Each structure stands twice: as C-alpha cells, then as structure tokens.
Tab-separated table of C-alpha atoms in Angstrom:
chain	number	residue	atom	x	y	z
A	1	UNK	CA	57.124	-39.619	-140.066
A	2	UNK	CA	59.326	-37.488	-141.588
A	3	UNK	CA	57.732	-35.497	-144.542
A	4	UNK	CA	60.114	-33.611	-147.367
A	5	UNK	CA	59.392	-31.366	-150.768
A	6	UNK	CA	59.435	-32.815	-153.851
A	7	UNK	CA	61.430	-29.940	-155.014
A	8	UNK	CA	64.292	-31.306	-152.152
A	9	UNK	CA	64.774	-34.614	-153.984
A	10	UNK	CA	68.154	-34.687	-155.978
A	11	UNK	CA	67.566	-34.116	-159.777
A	12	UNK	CA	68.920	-37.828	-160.597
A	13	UNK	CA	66.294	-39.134	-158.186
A	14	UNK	CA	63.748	-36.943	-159.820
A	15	UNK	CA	64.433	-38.159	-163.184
A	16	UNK	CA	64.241	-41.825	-162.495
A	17	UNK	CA	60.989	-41.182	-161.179
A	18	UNK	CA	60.048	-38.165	-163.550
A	19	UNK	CA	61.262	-41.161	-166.683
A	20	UNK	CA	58.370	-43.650	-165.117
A	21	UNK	CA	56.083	-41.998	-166.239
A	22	UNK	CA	53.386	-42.751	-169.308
A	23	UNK	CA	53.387	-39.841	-171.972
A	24	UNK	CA	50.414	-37.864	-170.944
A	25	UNK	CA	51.610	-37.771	-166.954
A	26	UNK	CA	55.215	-36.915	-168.649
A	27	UNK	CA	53.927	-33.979	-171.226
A	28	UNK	CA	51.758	-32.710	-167.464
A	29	UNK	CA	54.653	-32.638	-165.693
A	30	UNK	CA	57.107	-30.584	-168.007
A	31	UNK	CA	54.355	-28.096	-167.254
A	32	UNK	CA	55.128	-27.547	-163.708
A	33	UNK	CA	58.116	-25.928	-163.372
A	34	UNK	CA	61.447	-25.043	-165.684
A	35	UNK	CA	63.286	-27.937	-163.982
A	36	UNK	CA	60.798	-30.779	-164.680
A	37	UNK	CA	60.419	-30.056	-167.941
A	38	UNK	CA	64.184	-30.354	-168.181
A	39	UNK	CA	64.315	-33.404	-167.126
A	40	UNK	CA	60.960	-34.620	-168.719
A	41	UNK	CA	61.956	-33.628	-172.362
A	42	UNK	CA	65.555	-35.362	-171.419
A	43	UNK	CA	63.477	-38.760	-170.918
A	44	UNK	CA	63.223	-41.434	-172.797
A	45	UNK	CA	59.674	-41.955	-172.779
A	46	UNK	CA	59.417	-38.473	-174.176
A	47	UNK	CA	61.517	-39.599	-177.523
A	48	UNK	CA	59.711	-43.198	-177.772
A	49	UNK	CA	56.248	-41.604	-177.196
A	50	UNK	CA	55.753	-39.434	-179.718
A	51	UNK	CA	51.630	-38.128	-180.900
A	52	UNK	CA	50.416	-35.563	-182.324
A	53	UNK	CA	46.486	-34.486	-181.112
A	54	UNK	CA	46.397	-31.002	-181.795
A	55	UNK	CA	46.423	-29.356	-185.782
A	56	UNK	CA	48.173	-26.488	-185.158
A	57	UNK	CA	51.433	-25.124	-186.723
A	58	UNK	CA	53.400	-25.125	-183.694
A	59	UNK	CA	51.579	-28.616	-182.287
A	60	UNK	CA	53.125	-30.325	-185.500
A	61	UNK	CA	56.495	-28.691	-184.990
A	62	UNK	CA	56.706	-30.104	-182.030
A	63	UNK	CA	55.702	-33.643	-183.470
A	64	UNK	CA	58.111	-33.131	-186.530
A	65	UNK	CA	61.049	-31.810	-183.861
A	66	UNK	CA	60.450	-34.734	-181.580
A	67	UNK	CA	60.247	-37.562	-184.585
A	68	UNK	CA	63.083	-36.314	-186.484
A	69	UNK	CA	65.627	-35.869	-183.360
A	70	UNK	CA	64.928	-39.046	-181.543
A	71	UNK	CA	67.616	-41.699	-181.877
A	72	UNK	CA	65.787	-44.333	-180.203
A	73	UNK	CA	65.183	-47.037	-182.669
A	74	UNK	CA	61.187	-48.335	-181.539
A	75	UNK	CA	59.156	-45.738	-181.745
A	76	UNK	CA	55.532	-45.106	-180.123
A	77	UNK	CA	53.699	-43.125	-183.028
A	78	UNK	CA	50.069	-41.526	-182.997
A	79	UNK	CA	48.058	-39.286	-184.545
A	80	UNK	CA	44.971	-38.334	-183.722
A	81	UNK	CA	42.899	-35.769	-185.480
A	82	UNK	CA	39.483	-33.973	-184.341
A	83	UNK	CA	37.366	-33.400	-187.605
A	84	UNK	CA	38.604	-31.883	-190.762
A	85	UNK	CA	41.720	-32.236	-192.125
A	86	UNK	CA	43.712	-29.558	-193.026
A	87	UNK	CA	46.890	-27.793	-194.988
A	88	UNK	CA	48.821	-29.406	-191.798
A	89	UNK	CA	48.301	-33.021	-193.028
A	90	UNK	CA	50.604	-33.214	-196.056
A	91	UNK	CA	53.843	-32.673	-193.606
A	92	UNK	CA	52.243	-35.014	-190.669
A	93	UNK	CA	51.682	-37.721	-193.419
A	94	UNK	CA	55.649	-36.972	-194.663
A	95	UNK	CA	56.921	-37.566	-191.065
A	96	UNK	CA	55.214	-40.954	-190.781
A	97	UNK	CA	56.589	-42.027	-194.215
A	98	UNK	CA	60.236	-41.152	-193.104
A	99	UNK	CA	59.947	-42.718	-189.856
A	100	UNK	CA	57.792	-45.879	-190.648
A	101	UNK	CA	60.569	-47.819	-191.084
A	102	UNK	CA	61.635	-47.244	-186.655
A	103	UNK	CA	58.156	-47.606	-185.037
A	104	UNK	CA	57.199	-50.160	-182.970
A	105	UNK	CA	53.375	-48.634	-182.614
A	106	UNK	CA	51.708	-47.086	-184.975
A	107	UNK	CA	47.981	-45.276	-183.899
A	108	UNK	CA	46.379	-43.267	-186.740
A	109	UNK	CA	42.523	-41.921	-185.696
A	110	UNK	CA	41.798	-39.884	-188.670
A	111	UNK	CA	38.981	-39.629	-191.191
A	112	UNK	CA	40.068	-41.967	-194.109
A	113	UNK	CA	37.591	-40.453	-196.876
A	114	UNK	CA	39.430	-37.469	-196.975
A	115	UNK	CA	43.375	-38.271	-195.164
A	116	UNK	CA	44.722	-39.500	-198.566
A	117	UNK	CA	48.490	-38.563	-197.777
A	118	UNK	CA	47.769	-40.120	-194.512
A	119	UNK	CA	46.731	-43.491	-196.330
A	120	UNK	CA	49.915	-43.196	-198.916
A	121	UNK	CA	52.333	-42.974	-195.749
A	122	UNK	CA	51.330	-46.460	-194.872
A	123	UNK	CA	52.667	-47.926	-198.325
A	124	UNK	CA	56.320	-48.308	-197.302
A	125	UNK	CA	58.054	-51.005	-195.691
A	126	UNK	CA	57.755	-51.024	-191.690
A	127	UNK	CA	60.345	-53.693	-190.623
A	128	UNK	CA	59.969	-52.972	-186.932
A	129	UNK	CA	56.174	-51.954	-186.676
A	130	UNK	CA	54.381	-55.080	-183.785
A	131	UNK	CA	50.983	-53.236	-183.997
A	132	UNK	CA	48.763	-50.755	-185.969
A	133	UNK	CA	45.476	-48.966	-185.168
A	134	UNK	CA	43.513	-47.671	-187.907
A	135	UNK	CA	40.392	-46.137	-187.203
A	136	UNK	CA	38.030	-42.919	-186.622
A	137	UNK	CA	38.882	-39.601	-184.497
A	138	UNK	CA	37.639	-41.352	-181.382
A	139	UNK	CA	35.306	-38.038	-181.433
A	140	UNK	CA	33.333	-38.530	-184.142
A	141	UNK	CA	30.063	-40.897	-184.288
A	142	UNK	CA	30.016	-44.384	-185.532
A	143	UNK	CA	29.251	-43.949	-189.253
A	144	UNK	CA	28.597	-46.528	-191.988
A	145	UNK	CA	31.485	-45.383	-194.026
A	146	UNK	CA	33.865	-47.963	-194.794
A	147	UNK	CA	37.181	-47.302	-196.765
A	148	UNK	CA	39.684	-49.519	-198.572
A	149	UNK	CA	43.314	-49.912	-197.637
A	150	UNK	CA	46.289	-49.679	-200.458
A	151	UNK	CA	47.225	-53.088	-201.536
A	152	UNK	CA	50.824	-51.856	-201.017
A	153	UNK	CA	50.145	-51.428	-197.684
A	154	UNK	CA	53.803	-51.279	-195.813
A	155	UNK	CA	55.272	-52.101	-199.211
A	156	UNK	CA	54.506	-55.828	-198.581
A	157	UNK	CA	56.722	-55.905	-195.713
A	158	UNK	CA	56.305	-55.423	-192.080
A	159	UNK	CA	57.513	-58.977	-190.513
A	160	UNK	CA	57.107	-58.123	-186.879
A	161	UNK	CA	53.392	-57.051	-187.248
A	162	UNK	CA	51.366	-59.016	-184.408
A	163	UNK	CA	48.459	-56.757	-183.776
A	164	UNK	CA	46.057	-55.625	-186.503
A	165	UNK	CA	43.025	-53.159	-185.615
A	166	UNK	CA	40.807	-51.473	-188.499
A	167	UNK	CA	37.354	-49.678	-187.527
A	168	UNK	CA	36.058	-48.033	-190.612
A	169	UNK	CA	38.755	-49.157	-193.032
A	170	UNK	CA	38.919	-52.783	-194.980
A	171	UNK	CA	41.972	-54.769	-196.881
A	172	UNK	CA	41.532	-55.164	-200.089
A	173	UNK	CA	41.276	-58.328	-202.018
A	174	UNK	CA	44.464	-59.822	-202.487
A	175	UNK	CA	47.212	-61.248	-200.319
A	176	UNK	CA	48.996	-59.008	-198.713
A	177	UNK	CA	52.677	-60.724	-196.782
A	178	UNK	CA	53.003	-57.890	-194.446
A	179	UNK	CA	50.346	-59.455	-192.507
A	180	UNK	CA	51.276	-63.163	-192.465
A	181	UNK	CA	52.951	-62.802	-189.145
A	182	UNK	CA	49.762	-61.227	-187.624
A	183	UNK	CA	48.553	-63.067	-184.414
A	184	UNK	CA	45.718	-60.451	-183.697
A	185	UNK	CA	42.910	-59.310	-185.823
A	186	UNK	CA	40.331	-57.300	-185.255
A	187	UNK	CA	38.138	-55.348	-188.093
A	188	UNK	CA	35.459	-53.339	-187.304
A	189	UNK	CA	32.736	-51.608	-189.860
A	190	UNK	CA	29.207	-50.084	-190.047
A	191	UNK	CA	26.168	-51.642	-190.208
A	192	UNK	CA	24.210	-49.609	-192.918
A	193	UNK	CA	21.577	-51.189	-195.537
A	194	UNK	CA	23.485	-49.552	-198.303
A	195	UNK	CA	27.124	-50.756	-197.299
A	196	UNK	CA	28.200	-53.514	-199.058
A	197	UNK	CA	29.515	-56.552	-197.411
A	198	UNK	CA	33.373	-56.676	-197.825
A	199	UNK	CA	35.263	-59.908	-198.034
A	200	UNK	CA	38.045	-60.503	-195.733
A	201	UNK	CA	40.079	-63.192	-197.018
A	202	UNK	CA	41.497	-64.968	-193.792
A	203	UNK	CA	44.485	-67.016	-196.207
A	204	UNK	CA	46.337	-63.490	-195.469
A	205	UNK	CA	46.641	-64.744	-191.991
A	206	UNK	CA	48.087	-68.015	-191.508
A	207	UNK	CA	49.019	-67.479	-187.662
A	208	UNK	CA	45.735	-65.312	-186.870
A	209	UNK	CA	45.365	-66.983	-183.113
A	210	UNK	CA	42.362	-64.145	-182.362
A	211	UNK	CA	40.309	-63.080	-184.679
A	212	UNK	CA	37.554	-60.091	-183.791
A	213	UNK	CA	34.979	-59.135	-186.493
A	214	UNK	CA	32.100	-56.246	-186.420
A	215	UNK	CA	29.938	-55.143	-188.908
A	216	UNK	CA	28.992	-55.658	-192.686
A	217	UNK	CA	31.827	-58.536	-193.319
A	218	UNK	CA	32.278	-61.745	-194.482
A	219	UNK	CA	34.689	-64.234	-195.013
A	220	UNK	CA	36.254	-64.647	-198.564
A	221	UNK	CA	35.981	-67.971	-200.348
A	222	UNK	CA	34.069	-69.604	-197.745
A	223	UNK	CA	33.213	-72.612	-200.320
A	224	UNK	CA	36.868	-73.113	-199.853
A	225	UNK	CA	37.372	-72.855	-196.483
A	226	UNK	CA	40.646	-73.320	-195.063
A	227	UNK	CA	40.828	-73.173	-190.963
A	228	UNK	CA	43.448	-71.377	-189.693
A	229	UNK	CA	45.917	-73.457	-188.055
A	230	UNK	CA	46.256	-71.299	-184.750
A	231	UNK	CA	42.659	-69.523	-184.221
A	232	UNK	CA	41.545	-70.082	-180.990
A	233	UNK	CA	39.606	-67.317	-180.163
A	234	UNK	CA	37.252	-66.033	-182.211
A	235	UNK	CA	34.642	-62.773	-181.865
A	236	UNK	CA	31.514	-62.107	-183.737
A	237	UNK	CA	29.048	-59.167	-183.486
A	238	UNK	CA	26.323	-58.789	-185.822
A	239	UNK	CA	26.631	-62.448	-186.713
A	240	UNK	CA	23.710	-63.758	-188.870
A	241	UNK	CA	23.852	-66.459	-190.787
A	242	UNK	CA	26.930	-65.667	-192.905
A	243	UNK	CA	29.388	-67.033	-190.630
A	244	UNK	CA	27.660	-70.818	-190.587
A	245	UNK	CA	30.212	-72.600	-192.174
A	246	UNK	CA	32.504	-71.662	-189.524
A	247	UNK	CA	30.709	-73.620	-187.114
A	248	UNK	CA	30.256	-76.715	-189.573
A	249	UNK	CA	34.408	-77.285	-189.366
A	250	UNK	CA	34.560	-79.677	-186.480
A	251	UNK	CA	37.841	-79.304	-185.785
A	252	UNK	CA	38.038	-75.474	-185.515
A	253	UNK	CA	35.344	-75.306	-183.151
A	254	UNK	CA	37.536	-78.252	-181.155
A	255	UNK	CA	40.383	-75.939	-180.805
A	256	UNK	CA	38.737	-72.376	-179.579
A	257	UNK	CA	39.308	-71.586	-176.417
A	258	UNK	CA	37.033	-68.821	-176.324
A	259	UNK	CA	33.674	-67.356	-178.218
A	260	UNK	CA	31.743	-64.599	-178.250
A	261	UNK	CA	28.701	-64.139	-180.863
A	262	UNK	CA	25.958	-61.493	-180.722
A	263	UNK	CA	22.905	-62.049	-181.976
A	264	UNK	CA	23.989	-65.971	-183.487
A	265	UNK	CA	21.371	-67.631	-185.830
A	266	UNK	CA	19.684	-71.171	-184.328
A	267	UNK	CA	21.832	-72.806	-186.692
A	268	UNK	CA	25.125	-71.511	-185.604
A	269	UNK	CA	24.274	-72.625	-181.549
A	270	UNK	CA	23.190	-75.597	-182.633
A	271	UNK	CA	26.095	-76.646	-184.692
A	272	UNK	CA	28.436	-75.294	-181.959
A	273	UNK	CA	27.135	-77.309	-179.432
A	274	UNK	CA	27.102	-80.380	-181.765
A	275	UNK	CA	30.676	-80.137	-181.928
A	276	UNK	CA	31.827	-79.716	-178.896
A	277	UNK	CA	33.293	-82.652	-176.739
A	278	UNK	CA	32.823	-83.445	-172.819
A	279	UNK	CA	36.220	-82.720	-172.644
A	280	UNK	CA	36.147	-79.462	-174.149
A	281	UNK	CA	37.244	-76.299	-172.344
A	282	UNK	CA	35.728	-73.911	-174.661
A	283	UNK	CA	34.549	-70.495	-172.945
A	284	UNK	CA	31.518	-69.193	-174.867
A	285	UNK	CA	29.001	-66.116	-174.779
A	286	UNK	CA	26.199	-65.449	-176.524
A	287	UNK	CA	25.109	-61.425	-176.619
C-alpha cells in the first residue's frame, strides 16, 4: 500500500481531522508544529473546551483570552487547581461569573474551605448549564472536610441542570429550584467521627431518577417521607441503619431498577427482599 506524510494532507483535510479531536489531544497537537496549532486554536473544540489546570499568570491569560473571545454559545468549563489557592483566584472566579450564564459543563476541583470567590461565582443564574462537578483537586487525599453550598446557588435558576456531583461540599437546608430539573445526583462526603451528619432534603429533586450517596448523610424529614416519583436507581455506601425507611416504602423499592449498598444493616436486606415481587427485575449488589 501506498504510504504518505501527514504533513502532505491538504490543510482542510487536516482540520477536519485536527477538529475531532478531545481537548487534551487538541492542546498536544498545537504543540507540534506552527501549522497545527493554526488550525488547532481555529477549532471549535478549542473555543467549547475551555480549563484552566495550571495557576500561573500566563496559564490564566490564556483561560481568560479563550473564555472571553469564544462566540460559541455552550461552553465546556473547568478548573482544576493543585493545592493552595492563590492571588490568581479572584480573576478565575470573575471569568466564571461572566460566563456562567453560556456553559453547558461546568467542572470546578478546588479546595472549598479556602476558594470563597470561587463559591460566590456559582450564585448567578446559569440558564444553559446540563451538569456541574464540585469537588476536591483530584490530587489531594480524601479528607473529612465537608463544606456548605450558598443557598443562592445559580441565583435559583439553572433549568437545564440534569447532572449534579458534590464530593466534599453539601446543599444547604432549604429548597433550592435550580435543581428541580435534576435527573442525576450524586453527593459524596467524609466519614470522620467528628463530622456531623448533613441532611439532604430529597423534595429539592422531584425528577431525581439516580440518586448516589457517600459518606456522613442522611435524608431530611424522613418521618415525612415522600418517594420520589422517578428514582429508580439508587446507590448507598456507608449505609447503616439510617437509610431503613427507604426500604420500608413498598412501592419505591417496586420501581428500582438497580441497587447498590455497602455494608447494609440485616434490616435493610431483609426488608428489600420482603418487597420485592417474582416479577421484579430489580438488579442489586451488596458490597
């Protein structure tokens, strides 16, 4: 066969393939030659996919240039930071409250006890955002720090928001409608003696359909209990006994599809498998 250079491919060729390409391959291949990284910084990927992972003054230049240019209307935000925070997080923390309002991703790995601004970006509306990581520098050891989220988070408004993902951060008490429309929740927290247990109070999810919880939580007002009309997969670690009454509501056990507990009291296996039906489908693990 017939073998040619890459470099002999036409540049319109070479951009449909160069515009393929995820953001790390694309920010690796403006690296390889004047011409690629052309064409890489002229794709669209390149304006959609937008992080910062590096606190330096010309690293968040580049963030703020790319951010503030880009016309495209969803937007692929994240920012990842490596330990302490820094003069450099005021103007990172302005950029994602002046652009909220056109992402359709939002990932923020930071360390919330001391990323205030950070936190006060979130509070206006995001009418676009579908999902939102908040969580850790993926660096840094599990801790048992846990750190409440402004009530006003996204201003009360973020209709499009699917996917919810918290690992070291909680929701307050109170209802909160930019998360009514949220169809996936996960929440994720440390395990220390001395952390208290916080509440989550599922009625700010009415369309929850999978729900994911880790660590010192519980569920708010479980004397009155309301099942969530969609749940049908549900995710426990470091179960206990707290989660019982869960399993005592026939009909929400009925309708789950799929189950994972670790570490499940006698009580909750025994009043799962009480309610289940030989015509049940339900997929279940026990860790």
């Amino acid at each position: 066969p017939t073998s040619m250079s890459v470099t002999a491919l036409p540049n319109e060729l070479l951009a449909v393939i160069i515009d393929r390409l995820d953001i790390n391959q694309l920010n690796l291949a403006a690296r390889v030659c004047a011409l690629w990284r052309t064409i890489a910084w002229g794709s669209a990927t390149f304006w959609r996919d937008i992080r910062l992972t590096a606190f330096s003054p010309t690293a968040l230049d580049f963030f703020q240039t790319r951010i503030s240019c880009s016309s495209l209307p969803g937007l692929n935000v994240a920012i990842i930071t490596t330990g302490r925070l820094l003069k450099l997080e005021l103007p990172s923390a302005a950029a994602i409250a002046q652009h909220l309002h056109r992402m359709h991703n939002l990932e923020l790995r930071f360390d919330p006890q001391v990323s205030k601004a950070l936190l006060r970006s979130l509070c206006h509306p995001a009418p676009c955002l579908q999902s939102v990581l908040l969580a850790e520098p993926v660096s840094w050891p599990e801790r048992a720090v846990s750190i409440e989220l402004p009530i006003s988070l996204f201003n009360g408004f973020a209709p499009r928001l699917r996917k919810l993902s918290l690992k070291g951060t909680y929701l307050p008490n109170g209802i909160n409608p930019a998360l009514s429309a949220c169809v996936d929740v996960s929440m994720q927290l440390g395990y220390s003696l001395n952390l208290r247990v916080v509440d989550l109070d599922m009625a700010q999810f009415p369309r929850v359909e999978r729900l994911f919880l880790e660590g010192a939580i519980s569920i708010a007002n479980s004397h009155q209990w309301r099942r969530p009309e969609f749940l049908t997969k549900l995710y426990l670690k470091s179960t206990g006994s707290r989660y019982e009454f869960l399993f005592r509501d026939v009909n929400l056990v009925r309708k789950l599809t799929d189950v994972a507990l670790v570490d499940p009291s006698e009580d909750i296996v025994e009043k799962l498998f009480e309610s289940l039906q030989p015509d049940d489908t339900l997929q279940f693990s026990f860790l």
